Coordinates of C-alpha atoms in Angstrom, one line a residue:
M27 CA 22.6 297.7 206.6
A28 CA 24.2 294.4 205.8
A29 CA 22.8 292.8 209.0
A30 CA 19.3 294.0 208.2
A31 CA 19.6 292.5 204.7
V32 CA 20.7 289.1 206.1
A33 CA 17.8 289.1 208.6
E34 CA 15.3 289.9 205.8
V35 CA 16.6 287.1 203.6
S36 CA 16.4 284.7 206.6
T37 CA 12.8 285.6 207.3
S38 CA 11.9 285.4 203.6
K39 CA 13.5 282.0 203.4
A40 CA 11.8 280.8 206.5
Y41 CA 8.4 281.9 205.2
E42 CA 9.0 280.2 201.9
E43 CA 9.9 276.9 203.7
L44 CA 6.8 277.3 205.9
T45 CA 4.4 277.8 203.0
G46 CA 5.8 274.8 201.2
K47 CA 5.0 272.6 204.3
L48 CA 1.6 274.2 204.7
R49 CA 0.7 273.7 201.1
E50 CA 1.7 270.1 201.3
L51 CA -0.6 269.7 204.3
D52 CA -3.4 271.4 202.4
A53 CA -3.0 268.9 199.5
L54 CA -3.1 266.0 201.9
N55 CA -6.2 267.4 203.6
G56 CA -7.8 267.7 200.1
I57 CA -7.2 263.9 199.6
S58 CA -8.8 263.3 203.0
G59 CA -11.8 265.3 202.0
L60 CA -12.2 263.3 198.8
L61 CA -12.0 260.0 200.6
G62 CA -14.7 261.3 203.0
W63 CA -17.0 262.5 200.2
D64 CA -16.5 259.2 198.3
E65 CA -17.3 257.2 201.4
L66 CA -20.7 258.9 201.9
V67 CA -21.7 259.2 198.2
M68 CA -20.1 256.7 195.9
M69 CA -18.2 254.0 197.8
P70 CA -19.4 250.4 197.6
E71 CA -20.4 248.8 200.9
G72 CA -17.7 246.1 200.6
A73 CA -15.0 248.7 200.7
V74 CA -15.6 249.8 204.3
G75 CA -12.6 247.9 205.6
S76 CA -10.1 249.1 203.0
R77 CA -11.4 252.7 203.3
G78 CA -10.9 252.6 207.1
A79 CA -7.3 251.4 206.5
Q80 CA -6.7 254.2 203.9
K81 CA -8.1 256.9 206.2
S82 CA -6.1 255.6 209.2
A83 CA -2.8 255.6 207.2
L84 CA -3.5 259.1 205.9
A85 CA -4.4 260.4 209.3
G86 CA -1.0 259.2 210.6
V87 CA 0.8 261.0 207.8
L88 CA -1.2 264.2 208.5
Y89 CA -0.5 264.0 212.2
D90 CA 3.2 263.6 211.7
K91 CA 3.4 266.6 209.3
R92 CA 1.1 268.8 211.5
T93 CA 3.3 268.2 214.6
D94 CA 6.7 268.3 212.7
K95 CA 9.3 270.0 214.9
Q96 CA 10.8 271.7 211.9
L97 CA 7.4 273.3 211.3
G98 CA 7.3 274.4 214.9
G99 CA 10.8 276.0 214.6
L100 CA 9.8 277.9 211.5
L101 CA 6.7 279.3 213.2
Q102 CA 8.8 280.3 216.2
Q103 CA 11.2 282.2 214.0
L104 CA 8.5 283.9 212.0
K105 CA 6.5 284.9 215.1
A106 CA 9.7 286.6 216.4
A107 CA 10.0 288.5 213.1
A108 CA 6.3 289.5 213.0
G109 CA 7.2 293.1 212.1
E110 CA 8.7 292.0 208.8
L111 CA 5.5 290.2 207.6
D112 CA 2.7 291.8 205.5
P113 CA -0.9 291.3 206.7
V114 CA -1.5 288.1 204.6
Q115 CA 1.8 286.5 205.8
A116 CA 1.0 287.5 209.4
A117 CA -2.4 285.8 209.2
V118 CA -0.7 282.7 207.8
V119 CA 1.7 282.5 210.7
R120 CA -1.0 283.4 213.3
D121 CA -3.3 280.6 212.2
A122 CA -0.6 278.0 211.5
S123 CA 0.8 278.7 215.0
R124 CA -2.6 278.3 216.5
S125 CA -3.1 275.0 214.8
Y126 CA 0.4 273.8 215.7
T127 CA -0.1 274.6 219.4
R128 CA -3.5 272.8 219.4
E129 CA -2.0 269.7 217.6
T130 CA 1.1 269.4 219.8
A131 CA -0.3 270.3 223.2
V132 CA -2.6 267.2 223.7
P133 CA -0.6 264.2 225.1
K134 CA -0.7 261.0 223.1
E135 CA -2.5 259.1 225.9
L136 CA -5.3 261.7 226.0
A137 CA -5.6 261.7 222.2
Q138 CA -6.0 257.9 222.3
R139 CA -8.6 258.2 225.0
I140 CA -10.5 260.7 222.9
A141 CA -10.4 258.5 219.8
K142 CA -11.8 255.5 221.7
L143 CA -14.4 257.6 223.5
E144 CA -15.7 258.9 220.1
T145 CA -16.7 255.3 219.2
D146 CA -17.9 254.2 222.6
A147 CA -20.0 257.3 223.3
Y148 CA -21.6 257.2 219.9
V149 CA -22.7 253.6 220.4
A150 CA -24.0 254.5 223.8
W151 CA -25.9 257.5 222.5
V152 CA -27.6 255.5 219.7
A153 CA -28.8 252.9 222.3
A154 CA -29.9 255.5 224.8
R155 CA -31.8 257.5 222.2
K156 CA -33.5 254.3 221.0
E157 CA -34.6 253.6 224.5
S158 CA -35.2 257.2 225.4
N159 CA -33.1 256.7 228.5
F160 CA -30.5 259.4 229.3
S161 CA -29.0 257.4 232.1
K162 CA -27.5 255.0 229.6
F163 CA -25.6 257.9 228.0
A164 CA -24.8 259.9 231.1
P165 CA -21.5 258.1 232.0
F166 CA -20.1 258.7 228.6
L167 CA -21.2 262.4 228.6
Q168 CA -19.3 262.7 232.0
Q169 CA -16.2 261.2 230.3
W170 CA -16.5 263.8 227.5
V171 CA -16.7 266.6 230.1
D172 CA -13.6 265.3 231.9
V173 CA -11.5 264.7 228.8
N174 CA -12.5 268.0 227.2
K175 CA -11.4 269.9 230.4
Q176 CA -8.1 268.0 230.3
K177 CA -7.7 268.9 226.6
A178 CA -8.4 272.5 227.2
A179 CA -6.0 272.7 230.1
A180 CA -3.3 271.1 228.0
I181 CA -3.8 273.7 225.2
D182 CA -4.2 276.8 227.3
P183 CA -4.3 276.4 231.1
A184 CA -4.7 280.2 231.6
A185 CA -8.0 280.5 229.6
P186 CA -11.5 279.3 230.7
A187 CA -11.9 275.7 229.5
Y188 CA -15.0 276.4 227.5
D189 CA -13.3 279.3 225.6
V190 CA -10.5 276.9 224.5
L191 CA -13.0 274.4 223.2
L192 CA -15.1 277.1 221.5
D193 CA -12.0 278.3 219.7
D194 CA -11.9 275.0 217.8
Y195 CA -15.0 276.2 215.9
E196 CA -15.2 279.9 216.3
K197 CA -11.8 281.6 216.3
G198 CA -11.6 284.7 218.6
M199 CA -15.0 284.1 220.3
T200 CA -15.3 283.8 224.1
S201 CA -18.0 282.7 226.5
A202 CA -18.1 286.2 227.9
R203 CA -18.9 287.6 224.4
L204 CA -21.4 284.8 223.8
D205 CA -23.2 285.5 227.1
E206 CA -23.5 289.1 225.9
I207 CA -24.9 288.2 222.5
F208 CA -27.2 285.4 223.6
A209 CA -28.6 287.3 226.6
E210 CA -29.8 290.0 224.2
V211 CA -31.2 287.5 221.7
R212 CA -33.0 285.5 224.4
K213 CA -34.4 288.7 226.0
G214 CA -35.8 289.8 222.6
L215 CA -36.9 286.4 221.2
V216 CA -38.8 284.9 224.1
P217 CA -41.5 287.6 224.3
L218 CA -41.6 287.9 220.5
L219 CA -42.3 284.2 220.1
A220 CA -45.0 284.4 222.8
E221 CA -46.6 287.4 221.1
L222 CA -46.6 285.8 217.7
R223 CA -48.2 282.6 219.1
E224 CA -50.8 284.4 221.3
K225 CA -51.8 287.3 219.1
G226 CA -50.6 286.5 215.6
S227 CA -52.5 284.8 212.7
P228 CA -50.3 282.0 211.3
P229 CA -50.1 281.9 207.5
D230 CA -51.7 279.0 205.7
D231 CA -49.2 276.4 204.7
A232 CA -51.5 273.3 204.4
W233 CA -51.8 273.8 200.6
L234 CA -48.1 272.9 200.2
A235 CA -48.7 269.4 201.3
G236 CA -48.5 266.9 198.4
S237 CA -46.5 264.2 196.7
Y238 CA -43.5 265.5 194.9
S239 CA -41.3 263.2 192.7
L240 CA -37.8 262.9 194.1
D241 CA -36.3 263.0 190.6
T242 CA -38.2 266.1 189.7
Q243 CA -37.2 267.7 193.0
A244 CA -33.6 266.9 192.2
A245 CA -33.9 268.5 188.8
L246 CA -35.6 271.6 190.3
C247 CA -32.9 272.0 193.0
R248 CA -30.1 271.6 190.4
E249 CA -31.6 274.4 188.4
V250 CA -31.8 276.6 191.5
A251 CA -28.2 275.8 192.5
L252 CA -26.9 276.6 189.1
A253 CA -28.9 279.8 189.0
L254 CA -27.4 280.9 192.3
G255 CA -24.0 280.4 190.8
F256 CA -22.8 276.9 191.6
D257 CA -20.1 276.1 189.0
T258 CA -20.2 272.5 187.8
N259 CA -16.8 273.0 186.1
N260 CA -15.4 273.2 189.6
G261 CA -17.8 271.0 191.5
R262 CA -20.3 268.2 191.6
L263 CA -23.9 268.0 192.9
D264 CA -25.0 264.6 194.2
V265 CA -27.6 263.0 196.5
S266 CA -26.6 261.6 200.0
V267 CA -28.4 260.4 203.1
H268 CA -27.2 263.5 205.0
P269 CA -26.6 266.7 203.0
F270 CA -23.1 268.2 203.2
T271 CA -20.6 270.2 201.2
G272 CA -17.0 269.0 201.0
G273 CA -14.3 268.4 198.4
S274 CA -10.6 269.0 198.1
H275 CA -10.1 272.6 196.7
P276 CA -12.0 275.6 195.5
T277 CA -11.8 274.1 192.0
D278 CA -13.3 270.8 193.3
V279 CA -16.2 271.4 195.6
R280 CA -18.6 268.4 196.2
M281 CA -22.1 269.3 197.2
T282 CA -24.9 266.8 198.2
T283 CA -28.6 267.2 198.9
R284 CA -31.5 264.9 199.9
F285 CA -35.3 265.0 199.3
K286 CA -38.5 263.8 200.8
E287 CA -41.5 262.9 198.7
G288 CA -43.9 264.6 201.0
D289 CA -42.0 267.8 201.7
L290 CA -41.0 270.0 198.8
T291 CA -39.7 272.9 200.9
E292 CA -37.2 270.9 202.9
G293 CA -35.4 269.7 199.8
L294 CA -35.4 273.3 198.4
T295 CA -34.1 275.0 201.5
G296 CA -31.6 272.2 202.1
A297 CA -30.3 272.6 198.5
I298 CA -30.0 276.4 198.8
H299 CA -28.3 276.0 202.2
E300 CA -25.6 273.7 200.7
T301 CA -25.3 275.9 197.7
G302 CA -24.4 278.7 200.1
H303 CA -21.6 276.6 201.6
A304 CA -20.4 275.6 198.1
L305 CA -20.3 279.2 196.9
Y306 CA -18.1 280.1 199.8
E307 CA -15.7 277.3 198.9
Q308 CA -15.7 278.0 195.2
G309 CA -15.2 281.7 195.9
R310 CA -12.1 281.4 198.0
N311 CA -8.9 283.3 197.0
L312 CA -6.7 281.6 194.4
G313 CA -4.0 284.3 194.4
K314 CA -0.5 282.9 194.7
E315 CA -0.1 284.5 198.2
W316 CA -3.2 282.8 199.4
E317 CA -3.8 279.4 197.7
G318 CA -3.2 276.4 199.9
L319 CA -2.5 278.4 203.0
P320 CA -4.4 278.9 206.3
V321 CA -5.3 282.5 205.4
N322 CA -7.4 281.1 202.5
S323 CA -9.4 278.8 204.8
A324 CA -12.9 279.6 206.0
L325 CA -12.6 281.9 209.0
S326 CA -14.8 279.9 211.3
M327 CA -17.8 277.5 211.4
G328 CA -20.0 280.5 212.2
I329 CA -18.8 282.4 209.1
H330 CA -19.2 279.3 206.9
E331 CA -22.7 278.8 208.3
S332 CA -23.4 282.5 207.7
Q333 CA -22.9 281.9 204.0
S334 CA -25.3 278.9 203.8
L335 CA -27.9 280.7 205.9
F336 CA -27.4 283.9 203.9
W337 CA -28.7 282.1 200.8
E338 CA -31.2 279.8 202.5
R339 CA -32.9 282.4 204.7
M340 CA -32.0 285.9 203.8
V341 CA -32.4 285.3 200.1
G342 CA -34.2 281.9 199.8
L343 CA -37.0 282.7 202.3
S344 CA -37.6 286.2 201.1
Q345 CA -40.6 287.4 199.1
P346 CA -38.4 288.6 196.1
F347 CA -37.0 285.1 195.8
A348 CA -40.4 283.6 196.0
E349 CA -41.4 285.7 193.0
W350 CA -38.6 284.1 191.0
L351 CA -38.9 280.6 192.4
L352 CA -42.7 280.0 192.1
P353 CA -42.8 279.9 188.3
L354 CA -39.8 277.5 188.4
V355 CA -41.6 275.2 190.8
S356 CA -44.7 275.3 188.6
K357 CA -42.6 274.5 185.5
H358 CA -41.2 271.4 187.2
F359 CA -44.5 270.5 188.9
P360 CA -47.4 271.6 186.7
E361 CA -49.9 270.3 189.3
F362 CA -48.5 272.7 191.9
P363 CA -51.4 274.8 193.4
K364 CA -52.0 278.1 191.6
R365 CA -51.2 280.5 194.4
S366 CA -49.4 283.8 194.5
A367 CA -45.8 284.4 195.3
A368 CA -47.0 286.2 198.5
D369 CA -48.8 283.0 199.5
F370 CA -45.8 280.9 198.7
Y371 CA -43.5 283.2 200.8
A372 CA -45.9 283.2 203.7
A373 CA -46.3 279.4 203.7
E374 CA -42.5 278.9 203.7
N375 CA -42.1 281.0 206.8
V376 CA -44.6 279.4 209.3
I377 CA -43.3 279.2 212.8
K378 CA -43.2 275.6 214.2
S379 CA -45.6 275.0 217.1
P380 CA -44.6 273.3 219.2
S381 CA -40.9 273.5 218.4
L382 CA -39.3 270.5 220.0
I383 CA -36.6 269.4 217.5
R384 CA -33.7 271.7 216.7
V385 CA -33.2 270.5 213.1
E386 CA -36.9 271.0 212.3
A387 CA -37.0 274.5 213.9
D388 CA -37.7 277.7 212.0
E389 CA -35.6 280.9 212.1
V390 CA -37.5 282.4 215.1
T391 CA -37.4 279.4 217.4
Y392 CA -34.0 278.0 216.3
P393 CA -31.8 280.4 218.2
L394 CA -33.5 279.5 221.5
H395 CA -32.7 275.8 220.9
I396 CA -29.1 276.9 220.5
I397 CA -29.0 279.1 223.5
L398 CA -30.4 276.3 225.6
R399 CA -27.7 273.9 224.5
Y400 CA -24.9 276.5 224.9
E401 CA -26.0 277.3 228.5
I402 CA -26.1 273.6 229.4
E403 CA -22.7 272.6 227.8
R404 CA -20.9 275.6 229.2
G405 CA -22.4 274.7 232.7
L406 CA -21.1 271.2 232.3
I407 CA -17.6 272.4 231.5
D408 CA -17.4 275.1 234.3
G409 CA -19.0 272.7 236.8
T410 CA -22.2 274.6 237.6
I411 CA -24.3 271.9 236.0
K412 CA -24.0 268.1 236.8
V413 CA -24.5 265.5 234.1
E414 CA -27.3 263.8 235.9
D415 CA -29.3 267.0 236.0
V416 CA -29.2 267.6 232.2
P417 CA -32.7 266.2 231.4
C418 CA -34.4 268.2 234.1
I419 CA -32.6 271.4 233.2
W420 CA -33.2 270.8 229.5
N421 CA -36.9 270.4 230.0
Q422 CA -37.2 273.5 232.2
K423 CA -35.3 275.7 229.7
M424 CA -37.6 274.4 226.9
K425 CA -40.6 275.5 228.9
D426 CA -39.1 278.9 229.7
Y427 CA -37.8 279.7 226.3
L428 CA -40.0 277.8 223.8
G429 CA -43.1 277.2 225.9
T430 CA -43.1 273.5 225.6
A431 CA -41.3 270.4 227.0
P432 CA -40.4 267.1 225.3
E433 CA -42.3 264.0 226.4
D434 CA -39.2 261.9 226.6
D435 CA -35.4 262.1 226.4
A436 CA -35.2 261.0 222.8
K437 CA -37.1 264.2 221.8
G438 CA -35.2 266.2 224.4
C439 CA -31.6 266.1 225.5
L440 CA -30.7 263.0 223.4
Q441 CA -31.9 264.4 220.1
D442 CA -28.5 265.7 218.8
V443 CA -25.4 263.7 218.0
H444 CA -23.0 266.4 218.9
W445 CA -22.3 265.6 222.6
S446 CA -21.7 262.0 221.8
A447 CA -18.7 263.2 219.7
G448 CA -17.5 265.6 222.4
L449 CA -18.3 268.6 220.2
F450 CA -18.5 271.2 223.0
G451 CA -18.5 274.7 221.5
Y452 CA -20.0 273.7 218.2
F453 CA -23.7 274.6 218.8
P454 CA -23.2 278.4 219.2
T455 CA -21.8 278.6 215.6
Y456 CA -25.2 277.8 214.1
S457 CA -26.9 280.9 215.5
L458 CA -23.8 283.0 215.2
G459 CA -24.0 282.1 211.5
A460 CA -27.7 283.3 211.3
M461 CA -26.8 286.6 213.0
Y462 CA -23.7 287.2 210.8
A463 CA -25.8 286.4 207.7
C464 CA -28.5 288.9 208.7
Q465 CA -26.0 291.7 209.4
I466 CA -24.1 291.0 206.1
Y467 CA -27.4 291.0 204.1
E468 CA -28.6 294.3 205.6
H469 CA -25.2 295.9 204.6
A470 CA -25.4 294.3 201.2
K471 CA -28.8 295.9 200.6
Q472 CA -27.2 299.3 201.3
Q473 CA -24.3 298.6 198.9
L474 CA -26.6 297.1 196.2
P475 CA -29.7 299.3 196.0
E476 CA -31.3 297.2 193.3
L477 CA -30.7 293.9 195.2
E478 CA -34.3 292.9 195.9
Q479 CA -35.4 293.6 192.3
Q480 CA -32.4 291.6 191.0
V481 CA -33.3 288.7 193.2
A482 CA -36.9 288.8 192.0
A483 CA -35.6 288.7 188.4
G484 CA -33.3 285.8 189.1
N485 CA -30.1 287.9 188.7
F486 CA -27.9 286.7 191.5
T487 CA -24.6 287.6 190.0
P488 CA -24.2 291.1 191.6
L489 CA -24.9 289.7 195.1
R490 CA -22.6 286.7 194.6
E491 CA -19.8 288.8 193.3
W492 CA -20.2 291.2 196.3
L493 CA -19.9 288.2 198.7
N494 CA -16.9 287.0 196.7
E495 CA -15.1 290.3 197.2
H496 CA -16.1 291.0 200.8
I497 CA -16.4 287.6 202.5
H498 CA -15.2 284.6 200.4
R499 CA -11.8 285.9 199.2
K500 CA -11.0 287.3 202.6
G501 CA -10.8 283.8 204.0
S502 CA -9.1 284.0 207.5
L503 CA -7.4 287.3 207.0
H504 CA -9.2 288.6 210.0
P505 CA -8.7 287.0 213.4
S506 CA -12.4 286.6 214.3
G507 CA -16.0 286.9 213.2
D508 CA -16.3 290.2 215.0
A509 CA -13.3 291.6 213.2
L510 CA -14.7 290.5 209.8
M511 CA -18.0 292.0 210.6
T512 CA -16.3 295.3 211.5
A513 CA -14.3 295.2 208.2
V514 CA -17.4 294.5 206.1
T515 CA -20.3 296.2 207.9
G516 CA -18.5 298.8 210.1
N517 CA -19.6 297.1 213.3
A518 CA -18.9 293.9 215.3
L519 CA -21.8 291.4 215.4
Q520 CA -24.9 293.2 216.5
P521 CA -27.7 291.0 217.8
Q522 CA -30.2 293.9 217.6
V523 CA -29.9 293.8 213.8
F524 CA -31.0 290.1 213.8
L525 CA -33.8 290.8 216.3
A526 CA -35.1 293.8 214.3
Y527 CA -35.2 291.6 211.2
L528 CA -37.2 288.9 212.8
R529 CA -39.6 291.3 214.5
S530 CA -40.2 293.2 211.3
K531 CA -40.6 290.1 209.1
Y532 CA -42.8 288.0 211.3
S533 CA -45.0 290.9 212.6
K534 CA -46.1 291.4 209.0
L535 CA -46.4 287.7 208.3
Y536 CA -48.5 287.1 211.4
K537 CA -50.4 290.4 211.0
L538 CA -49.3 291.9 214.3
S539 CA -49.0 295.3 212.7

C-alpha cells in the first residue's frame, strides 16, 4: 500500500510540474500571437526591423522551452504511468508528447535549411507567378519536397512521409483515410457538377452587383458578428488586408475582416467565416484542468475550419439565414434591390463557371480544387509525380474534375502560396472542414428541432451554446477528427452526408427536381 501511495504522489507531482511548464509555453505563445496580430493590423511601417528582432528573440525562447530535456523527462515518466491519468490528463500528455517529439526530432541543420527555404521559395514563387512561369519556381518546390521527406523521416521513419506531414495539420488523419474520403467525394461531385451545368438553370445573381460603401459594409458585418455571438468584452474586430482570427487566449480573440466596394457578399461571407473561427476560440474550456494546456487547443486545422464553414455555409448561406439577413442589409443599404429572401438566398449560392481559382470557388466546386492539390502533393512526396510534370498534371485534372483548364501557370499551379511555404498536408483540411461542418449541422438539426426557425428569427444562442458544449469546450480531448465526429454525431466522418447535402440543395436551386 505504501509503495502505491508513493507512486501516486510521484505521478501527481510530475503532472503538476508538466502543466506548469505547458502553461508557461501557452502564455508565451499568446504573446507571439499578439505580436503577429499587431504586425498585420496596427504596427507602423517603421517598426518592421524592431518587430523582426522581437519575434526572433521570442522564437528562441519558445524553442528552448519546447525542447527542454526536463520537459521530455516528465513526459516520459507520465507516459509510463498512463494508467494513473484521467482522460483529460491523458490527452494533455498525449498531445504534449506528440509536440515534443516533432520539435526535438528535426536536426538543427535541417531546421535552418527549412527557415532559409521559406524566404527563398516565397520570393521565387512571387516572381514565377508574376511571370506565369512555373519553371522559375520548380527548383524551390523540389527543395521543399526533399526537405519535407527528410523532416518526415526524422520524426517517424516508420510512417509514410505524407502521413507525418499531414499530422502537422490534421491529427490522426492518414493518406489512406483521405483516399477513401476524397475518392467518394470526387465520384459524387464530378457528375453532379456536370449535371448542374448541363441541365440546371442558374439562379439570377446579376442584381447583387452594385457599389457598397466600405464603412457601411463594416458596420453591417459588425452587427452580424455580434448577433452570432462574438463577444467584444473578450475580443476585437478590425480590418486587415487578409482576414484572419488570432489573439492570445479565449478571453482575447482578435478577428479581422476586409471588404470590396463592388462585392457585398464577399465581405459578408468572409466576416461570418471569421466569426466562426472566433466563436470556437472564445468558446474554449476555461476550467482549471483545461486552461492553458494542449487539451484545450483546437483539435486540428480541419476542425477549426469546420467551425468557420459551419457558420459561413451551413448557417450563413441557408435560406433561413437569408430571411433574417435581408432586412438587416436593407437597413444599412436602403438602396438595396427590393427582392425576396428566396431570391437573396439563390443569388448567394450560384456555382462559379468556370471555376479556376480556389479562393473564389463555391461550395460545390471547392472540394474538387482541394482533391486535385492533395493528389499532386501526395504524389510529389511519394515519388509518383515529378516536379516538372506538375503544370501538365494540374491542367489535366482541372479538365477532368472541373471541366476547364487555366490559360497560364499563374491561374493554375502557381495560384496558391502554400507550396512556397512547404505546407504539404494543409490543403486537405479545408475540405475536411466543410465535411465536418455539414455532418455536425445535420446532427445539430436533430438535437435542436426548432433550429431553422430560430435562425430565421435571428436567435443564434441555442445553436452557439450547443456548439460550445459539444465542440468548442472539448478542445483536443479526442485524438482525431473522426473520433470527435463519432463522439458528437455517432459516426466517423461520412462523405455521403456532405454529398447528399450538396445534391439536395443545388438540385432545388438549379431546378433539377
